Amino acid sequence: MMEPQQLDRVFIALSDTGRRRMVERLSRGPATVKELAEPVNMRLPSALKHLKVLEEGGIVVSHKAGRTRTYSIQPDAFGAIDDWLRKRKASMNAAFDRLVMAMEEIPEEEAEK
Amino acid sequence: MTALPVAHSTFVIERELPASPRHAYRFWSEAALKQRWNECHPDWVIEESFDFRVGGIEAKRWRMADGSEQTFRALYFDIVPQQRIIYGFDMSFRGQKVSASLATVEFLPAGSQTRMKFTEQLAFLGEADAMRHRIAGTEVGFDRLVEVVASEAASLH
């Protein structure tokens, strides 16, 4: 569970229209500062300040490659594990369906021969 | 980039199998019989080994249709013929570890059939970059964030 202070930072981060538009843009995929600043008519230093607030709110993460800093939505660890679990369960269930079929194709008596 | 925190989970799948535990066990312990059901895309497998004994390793490498590789590597910890199999394994996607698990398979007699119980306890290490991008996509981007915030807010009351 999130700490109340962390929750405050989330709400502060999302309390600004410009920042919400940045989050919406990032929910479609990673973007550079320039790509985030332009559609909301922000200058780069101002965009960077807003992105810092979003980063402190745990909403976005950034990484630098060469001179370019790219931002993306903070992957939600719980959402990601849910996704992976669904895949794991689906793949094991499908495998066990095939197991039942294989066992029907090769009954006990026949396999003993 | 800093690593995501490790998330843990457990899931159980129970199945009725149409023969005795003795027969069901063979479909896990014999390579030819296991191959009949364990493979969803036999044509993707590019490397395979199966050493079914305590301390033995089972390994597999696939190349999927889009060219990306996936691996599975298991070590058998405990084998009680016709009763249970315990193994640990990890899975990787494009060279990045995705999860490490402990799997327990139990075979319980149920009349002339077998009740098989598969329990997987897994440590999820985070998605490989390729998968992470998909998760950050529209499918679960802003909507999920709103959900998380809403549920966190609700839990404060």
mmCIF file of C-alpha atoms in Angstrom:
data_model
loop_
_atom_site.group_PDB
_atom_site.id
_atom_site.type_symbol
_atom_site.label_atom_id
_atom_site.label_comp_id
_atom_site.label_asym_id
_atom_site.label_seq_id
_atom_site.Cartn_x
_atom_site.Cartn_y
_atom_site.Cartn_z
ATOM 1 C CA MET A 1 0.000 0.000 0.000
ATOM 2 C CA MET A 2 1.109 3.567 -0.687
ATOM 3 C CA GLU A 3 2.157 5.843 2.167
ATOM 4 C CA PRO A 4 -0.167 8.865 2.621
ATOM 5 C CA GLN A 5 2.735 11.183 1.725
ATOM 6 C CA GLN A 6 3.336 9.233 -1.466
ATOM 7 C CA LEU A 7 -0.359 9.521 -2.233
ATOM 8 C CA ASP A 8 -0.126 13.301 -1.733
ATOM 9 C CA ARG A 9 2.670 13.383 -4.282
ATOM 10 C CA VAL A 10 0.523 11.408 -6.742
ATOM 11 C CA PHE A 11 -2.364 13.857 -6.387
ATOM 12 C CA ILE A 12 -0.068 16.868 -6.605
ATOM 13 C CA ALA A 13 1.524 15.366 -9.681
ATOM 14 C CA LEU A 14 -1.861 14.945 -11.335
ATOM 15 C CA SER A 15 -3.317 18.265 -10.206
ATOM 16 C CA ASP A 16 -2.115 20.106 -13.287
ATOM 17 C CA THR A 17 -3.668 19.921 -16.758
ATOM 18 C CA GLY A 18 -0.329 20.122 -18.536
ATOM 19 C CA ARG A 19 1.067 17.254 -16.457
ATOM 20 C CA ARG A 20 -2.037 15.154 -17.033
ATOM 21 C CA ARG A 21 -1.626 15.651 -20.767
ATOM 22 C CA MET A 22 1.972 14.494 -20.462
ATOM 23 C CA VAL A 23 0.803 11.360 -18.632
ATOM 24 C CA GLU A 24 -1.794 10.714 -21.311
ATOM 25 C CA ARG A 25 0.863 11.088 -23.971
ATOM 26 C CA LEU A 26 3.203 8.714 -22.072
ATOM 27 C CA SER A 27 0.485 6.115 -21.642
ATOM 28 C CA ARG A 28 0.787 5.649 -25.410
ATOM 29 C CA GLY A 29 4.532 4.991 -25.152
ATOM 30 C CA PRO A 30 7.853 6.541 -24.095
ATOM 31 C CA ALA A 31 8.727 10.053 -25.264
ATOM 32 C CA THR A 32 11.529 12.601 -25.031
ATOM 33 C CA VAL A 33 11.249 15.915 -23.169
ATOM 34 C CA LYS A 34 10.871 17.735 -26.477
ATOM 35 C CA GLU A 35 8.070 15.449 -27.633
ATOM 36 C CA LEU A 36 6.284 16.033 -24.343
ATOM 37 C CA ALA A 37 6.794 19.790 -24.231
ATOM 38 C CA GLU A 38 5.656 20.678 -27.739
ATOM 39 C CA PRO A 39 1.999 19.585 -27.722
ATOM 40 C CA VAL A 40 1.371 21.435 -24.439
ATOM 41 C CA ASN A 41 3.255 24.560 -25.554
ATOM 42 C CA MET A 42 5.837 24.380 -22.802
ATOM 43 C CA ARG A 43 9.403 25.492 -22.891
ATOM 44 C CA LEU A 44 11.915 22.703 -22.171
ATOM 45 C CA PRO A 45 13.018 23.919 -18.698
ATOM 46 C CA SER A 46 9.388 24.216 -17.657
ATOM 47 C CA ALA A 47 8.559 20.773 -19.086
ATOM 48 C CA LEU A 48 11.497 19.320 -17.176
ATOM 49 C CA LYS A 49 10.162 20.801 -13.931
ATOM 50 C CA HIS A 50 6.760 19.258 -14.515
ATOM 51 C CA LEU A 51 8.318 15.909 -15.405
ATOM 52 C CA LYS A 52 10.305 16.049 -12.177
ATOM 53 C CA VAL A 53 7.043 16.382 -10.228
ATOM 54 C CA LEU A 54 5.611 13.393 -12.105
ATOM 55 C CA GLU A 55 8.776 11.407 -11.400
ATOM 56 C CA GLU A 56 8.616 12.248 -7.676
ATOM 57 C CA GLY A 57 5.000 11.130 -7.699
ATOM 58 C CA GLY A 58 6.171 7.740 -8.943
ATOM 59 C CA ILE A 59 4.091 8.151 -12.086
ATOM 60 C CA VAL A 60 6.852 8.313 -14.659
ATOM 61 C CA VAL A 61 10.428 7.111 -14.893
ATOM 62 C CA SER A 62 13.199 8.450 -17.081
ATOM 63 C CA HIS A 63 16.467 7.236 -18.448
ATOM 64 C CA LYS A 64 19.189 8.929 -20.348
ATOM 65 C CA ALA A 65 20.691 7.547 -23.536
ATOM 66 C CA GLY A 66 23.477 9.803 -24.775
ATOM 67 C CA ARG A 67 22.107 13.338 -24.656
ATOM 68 C CA THR A 68 18.478 12.350 -24.823
ATOM 69 C CA ARG A 69 16.360 11.769 -21.753
ATOM 70 C CA THR A 70 13.353 9.570 -22.415
ATOM 71 C CA TYR A 71 10.343 9.367 -20.141
ATOM 72 C CA SER A 72 7.922 6.491 -19.738
ATOM 73 C CA ILE A 73 5.084 5.511 -17.432
ATOM 74 C CA GLN A 74 6.326 3.813 -14.287
ATOM 75 C CA PRO A 75 5.492 0.160 -14.896
ATOM 76 C CA ASP A 76 3.164 -0.892 -12.140
ATOM 77 C CA ALA A 77 4.808 -3.947 -10.582
ATOM 78 C CA PHE A 78 1.456 -5.402 -9.552
ATOM 79 C CA GLY A 79 -0.118 -4.849 -12.932
ATOM 80 C CA ALA A 80 2.884 -6.472 -14.576
ATOM 81 C CA ILE A 81 2.865 -9.539 -12.347
ATOM 82 C CA ASP A 82 -0.886 -9.944 -12.878
ATOM 83 C CA ASP A 83 -0.249 -9.906 -16.573
ATOM 84 C CA TRP A 84 2.536 -12.472 -16.332
ATOM 85 C CA LEU A 85 0.470 -14.689 -13.990
ATOM 86 C CA ARG A 86 -2.415 -14.671 -16.452
ATOM 87 C CA LYS A 87 -0.029 -15.795 -19.175
ATOM 88 C CA ARG A 88 1.553 -18.487 -16.978
ATOM 89 C CA LYS A 89 -1.830 -19.864 -15.912
ATOM 90 C CA ALA A 90 -3.193 -19.823 -19.445
ATOM 91 C CA SER A 91 -0.130 -21.622 -20.762
ATOM 92 C CA MET A 92 -0.199 -24.282 -17.985
ATOM 93 C CA ASN A 93 -3.933 -24.817 -18.453
ATOM 94 C CA ALA A 94 -3.425 -25.288 -22.182
ATOM 95 C CA ALA A 95 -0.564 -27.724 -21.481
ATOM 96 C CA PHE A 96 -2.747 -29.719 -19.078
ATOM 97 C CA ASP A 97 -5.536 -29.848 -21.672
ATOM 98 C CA ARG A 98 -2.991 -31.440 -23.992
ATOM 99 C CA LEU A 99 -1.896 -33.773 -21.162
ATOM 100 C CA VAL A 100 -5.468 -35.047 -20.719
ATOM 101 C CA MET A 101 -5.743 -35.538 -24.487
ATOM 102 C CA ALA A 102 -2.408 -37.360 -24.678
ATOM 103 C CA MET A 103 -3.453 -39.637 -21.816
ATOM 104 C CA GLU A 104 -6.700 -40.427 -23.607
ATOM 105 C CA GLU A 105 -4.765 -41.243 -26.776
ATOM 106 C CA ILE A 106 -2.367 -43.522 -24.910
ATOM 107 C CA PRO A 107 -4.403 -45.427 -22.339
ATOM 108 C CA GLU A 108 -2.785 -47.311 -19.484
ATOM 109 C CA GLU A 109 -3.049 -50.838 -20.977
ATOM 110 C CA GLU A 110 -1.588 -49.748 -24.276
ATOM 111 C CA ALA A 111 1.405 -47.988 -22.731
ATOM 112 C CA GLU A 112 2.211 -51.156 -20.749
ATOM 113 C CA LYS A 113 2.875 -53.162 -23.905
ATOM 114 C CA MET B 1 17.606 1.711 -15.165
ATOM 115 C CA THR B 2 16.968 0.543 -11.611
ATOM 116 C CA ALA B 3 15.462 -2.896 -11.129
ATOM 117 C CA LEU B 4 11.798 -3.182 -10.247
ATOM 118 C CA PRO B 5 11.023 -4.642 -6.838
ATOM 119 C CA VAL B 6 10.496 -8.398 -6.976
ATOM 120 C CA ALA B 7 6.843 -9.370 -6.749
ATOM 121 C CA HIS B 8 5.761 -12.804 -5.515
ATOM 122 C CA SER B 9 2.721 -14.884 -6.192
ATOM 123 C CA THR B 10 1.427 -18.431 -6.012
ATOM 124 C CA PHE B 11 -1.101 -20.188 -8.185
ATOM 125 C CA VAL B 12 -2.598 -23.657 -8.105
ATOM 126 C CA ILE B 13 -4.139 -25.659 -10.930
ATOM 127 C CA GLU B 14 -5.967 -28.905 -10.170
ATOM 128 C CA ARG B 15 -6.912 -31.411 -12.850
ATOM 129 C CA GLU B 16 -8.599 -34.792 -13.081
ATOM 130 C CA LEU B 17 -6.455 -37.051 -15.257
ATOM 131 C CA PRO B 18 -8.042 -40.053 -16.971
ATOM 132 C CA ALA B 19 -5.792 -42.827 -15.542
ATOM 133 C CA SER B 20 -3.979 -43.939 -12.402
ATOM 134 C CA PRO B 21 -1.185 -41.876 -10.784
ATOM 135 C CA ARG B 22 1.199 -44.558 -12.050
ATOM 136 C CA HIS B 23 0.244 -43.781 -15.639
ATOM 137 C CA ALA B 24 -0.041 -40.000 -15.147
ATOM 138 C CA TYR B 25 3.459 -39.890 -13.680
ATOM 139 C CA ARG B 26 4.907 -41.411 -16.862
ATOM 140 C CA PHE B 27 3.707 -38.372 -18.815
ATOM 141 C CA TRP B 28 5.985 -36.235 -16.646
ATOM 142 C CA SER B 29 8.935 -38.590 -16.319
ATOM 143 C CA GLU B 30 9.386 -40.024 -19.816
ATOM 144 C CA ALA B 31 10.703 -37.713 -22.494
ATOM 145 C CA ALA B 32 8.596 -39.070 -25.360
ATOM 146 C CA LEU B 33 5.371 -38.946 -23.356
ATOM 147 C CA LYS B 34 6.096 -35.526 -21.893
ATOM 148 C CA GLN B 35 6.811 -34.123 -25.326
ATOM 149 C CA ARG B 36 3.318 -35.073 -26.441
ATOM 150 C CA TRP B 37 1.722 -32.435 -24.247
ATOM 151 C CA ASN B 38 4.383 -30.052 -22.976
ATOM 152 C CA GLU B 39 5.022 -28.327 -26.272
ATOM 153 C CA CYS B 40 2.633 -25.746 -27.642
ATOM 154 C CA HIS B 41 4.892 -24.874 -30.581
ATOM 155 C CA PRO B 42 7.201 -27.826 -31.289
ATOM 156 C CA ASP B 43 8.424 -25.994 -34.403
ATOM 157 C CA TRP B 44 9.807 -23.113 -32.291
ATOM 158 C CA VAL B 45 12.086 -25.325 -30.165
ATOM 159 C CA ILE B 46 15.742 -24.912 -31.117
ATOM 160 C CA GLU B 47 17.381 -26.615 -28.142
ATOM 161 C CA GLU B 48 16.100 -29.152 -25.693
ATOM 162 C CA SER B 49 17.428 -31.399 -22.948
ATOM 163 C CA PHE B 50 15.599 -33.549 -20.431
ATOM 164 C CA ASP B 51 17.363 -35.248 -17.540
ATOM 165 C CA PHE B 52 14.622 -36.451 -15.243
ATOM 166 C CA ARG B 53 16.245 -37.346 -11.912
ATOM 167 C CA VAL B 54 16.946 -35.514 -8.665
ATOM 168 C CA GLY B 55 19.656 -32.986 -9.535
ATOM 169 C CA GLY B 56 18.904 -33.372 -13.245
ATOM 170 C CA ILE B 57 18.296 -30.427 -15.540
ATOM 171 C CA GLU B 58 15.612 -29.837 -18.118
ATOM 172 C CA ALA B 59 16.291 -26.981 -20.495
ATOM 173 C CA LYS B 60 14.593 -25.561 -23.514
ATOM 174 C CA ARG B 61 15.122 -22.680 -25.886
ATOM 175 C CA TRP B 62 12.556 -21.395 -28.336
ATOM 176 C CA ARG B 63 12.731 -18.946 -31.171
ATOM 177 C CA MET B 64 9.331 -17.420 -31.701
ATOM 178 C CA ALA B 65 7.807 -16.416 -34.998
ATOM 179 C CA ASP B 66 9.029 -12.818 -34.576
ATOM 180 C CA GLY B 67 12.605 -14.035 -33.965
ATOM 181 C CA SER B 68 12.761 -13.318 -30.226
ATOM 182 C CA GLU B 69 14.095 -16.077 -28.005
ATOM 183 C CA GLN B 70 12.691 -17.521 -24.838
ATOM 184 C CA THR B 71 14.337 -19.987 -22.450
ATOM 185 C CA PHE B 72 13.238 -22.342 -19.701
ATOM 186 C CA ARG B 73 15.678 -24.050 -17.343
ATOM 187 C CA ALA B 74 14.599 -26.398 -14.582
ATOM 188 C CA LEU B 75 16.372 -28.348 -11.857
ATOM 189 C CA TYR B 76 14.620 -31.339 -10.267
ATOM 190 C CA PHE B 77 14.763 -31.121 -6.476
ATOM 191 C CA ASP B 78 12.575 -33.990 -5.382
ATOM 192 C CA ILE B 79 10.997 -36.953 -7.121
ATOM 193 C CA VAL B 80 8.770 -39.555 -5.480
ATOM 194 C CA PRO B 81 7.621 -41.779 -8.348
ATOM 195 C CA GLN B 82 3.862 -41.713 -8.928
ATOM 196 C CA GLN B 83 3.384 -39.269 -6.049
ATOM 197 C CA ARG B 84 5.191 -35.980 -6.490
ATOM 198 C CA ILE B 85 7.737 -33.971 -8.430
ATOM 199 C CA ILE B 86 9.317 -30.735 -7.194
ATOM 200 C CA TYR B 87 11.436 -28.580 -9.470
ATOM 201 C CA GLY B 88 12.751 -25.055 -9.634
ATOM 202 C CA PHE B 89 12.930 -23.168 -12.895
ATOM 203 C CA ASP B 90 13.528 -19.805 -14.468
ATOM 204 C CA MET B 91 12.234 -18.258 -17.640
ATOM 205 C CA SER B 92 13.853 -15.591 -19.742
ATOM 206 C CA PHE B 93 12.713 -13.530 -22.660
ATOM 207 C CA ARG B 94 15.194 -11.897 -25.064
ATOM 208 C CA GLY B 95 18.058 -12.589 -22.686
ATOM 209 C CA GLN B 96 16.336 -11.055 -19.664
ATOM 210 C CA LYS B 97 15.130 -13.142 -16.716
ATOM 211 C CA VAL B 98 11.404 -12.738 -16.244
ATOM 212 C CA SER B 99 10.658 -15.126 -13.388
ATOM 213 C CA ALA B 100 12.060 -17.793 -11.094
ATOM 214 C CA SER B 101 9.662 -20.395 -9.717
ATOM 215 C CA LEU B 102 9.249 -23.418 -7.528
ATOM 216 C CA ALA B 103 6.785 -25.938 -8.943
ATOM 217 C CA THR B 104 5.235 -28.865 -7.067
ATOM 218 C CA VAL B 105 3.253 -31.522 -8.904
ATOM 219 C CA GLU B 106 1.246 -33.937 -6.741
ATOM 220 C CA PHE B 107 -0.539 -37.022 -8.011
ATOM 221 C CA LEU B 108 -3.422 -38.132 -5.793
ATOM 222 C CA PRO B 109 -5.447 -41.250 -6.557
ATOM 223 C CA ALA B 110 -9.125 -40.503 -7.167
ATOM 224 C CA GLY B 111 -10.926 -43.770 -7.875
ATOM 225 C CA SER B 112 -9.504 -45.106 -11.135
ATOM 226 C CA GLN B 113 -8.293 -41.615 -11.990
ATOM 227 C CA THR B 114 -5.750 -39.123 -10.741
ATOM 228 C CA ARG B 115 -6.217 -35.741 -9.175
ATOM 229 C CA MET B 116 -3.174 -33.749 -10.173
ATOM 230 C CA LYS B 117 -2.319 -30.630 -8.204
ATOM 231 C CA PHE B 118 0.178 -28.209 -9.730
ATOM 232 C CA THR B 119 1.411 -25.427 -7.441
ATOM 233 C CA GLU B 120 3.714 -22.712 -8.721
ATOM 234 C CA GLN B 121 5.316 -20.205 -6.362
ATOM 235 C CA LEU B 122 6.954 -17.536 -8.414
ATOM 236 C CA ALA B 123 9.192 -14.537 -8.015
ATOM 237 C CA PHE B 124 8.475 -12.097 -10.791
ATOM 238 C CA LEU B 125 11.582 -10.163 -11.738
ATOM 239 C CA GLY B 126 9.995 -7.649 -14.091
ATOM 240 C CA GLU B 127 9.123 -7.601 -17.708
ATOM 241 C CA ALA B 128 11.715 -7.603 -20.420
ATOM 242 C CA ASP B 129 11.829 -4.225 -22.178
ATOM 243 C CA ALA B 130 9.839 -5.418 -25.126
ATOM 244 C CA MET B 131 7.013 -6.528 -22.863
ATOM 245 C CA ARG B 132 7.297 -3.436 -20.675
ATOM 246 C CA HIS B 133 6.530 -1.202 -23.643
ATOM 247 C CA ARG B 134 3.387 -3.116 -24.325
ATOM 248 C CA ILE B 135 2.302 -2.753 -20.700
ATOM 249 C CA ALA B 136 2.982 0.985 -20.766
ATOM 250 C CA GLY B 137 0.760 1.197 -23.841
ATOM 251 C CA THR B 138 -2.800 2.423 -24.010
ATOM 252 C CA GLU B 139 -4.181 -0.890 -22.810
ATOM 253 C CA VAL B 140 -3.198 -0.283 -19.200
ATOM 254 C CA GLY B 141 -1.557 3.120 -19.078
ATOM 255 C CA PHE B 142 -3.595 5.938 -17.669
ATOM 256 C CA ASP B 143 -6.586 3.716 -16.831
ATOM 257 C CA ARG B 144 -4.482 1.582 -14.518
ATOM 258 C CA LEU B 145 -2.987 4.629 -12.868
ATOM 259 C CA VAL B 146 -6.463 5.985 -12.161
ATOM 260 C CA GLU B 147 -7.497 2.592 -10.771
ATOM 261 C CA VAL B 148 -4.479 2.395 -8.477
ATOM 262 C CA VAL B 149 -4.999 5.892 -7.202
ATOM 263 C CA ALA B 150 -8.716 5.279 -6.659
ATOM 264 C CA SER B 151 -8.143 2.050 -4.734
ATOM 265 C CA GLU B 152 -5.375 3.583 -2.652
ATOM 266 C CA ALA B 153 -7.634 6.521 -1.854
ATOM 267 C CA ALA B 154 -10.494 4.196 -0.913
ATOM 268 C CA SER B 155 -8.261 2.133 1.361
ATOM 269 C CA LEU B 156 -7.359 5.206 3.383
ATOM 270 C CA HIS B 157 -10.909 5.504 4.699
#
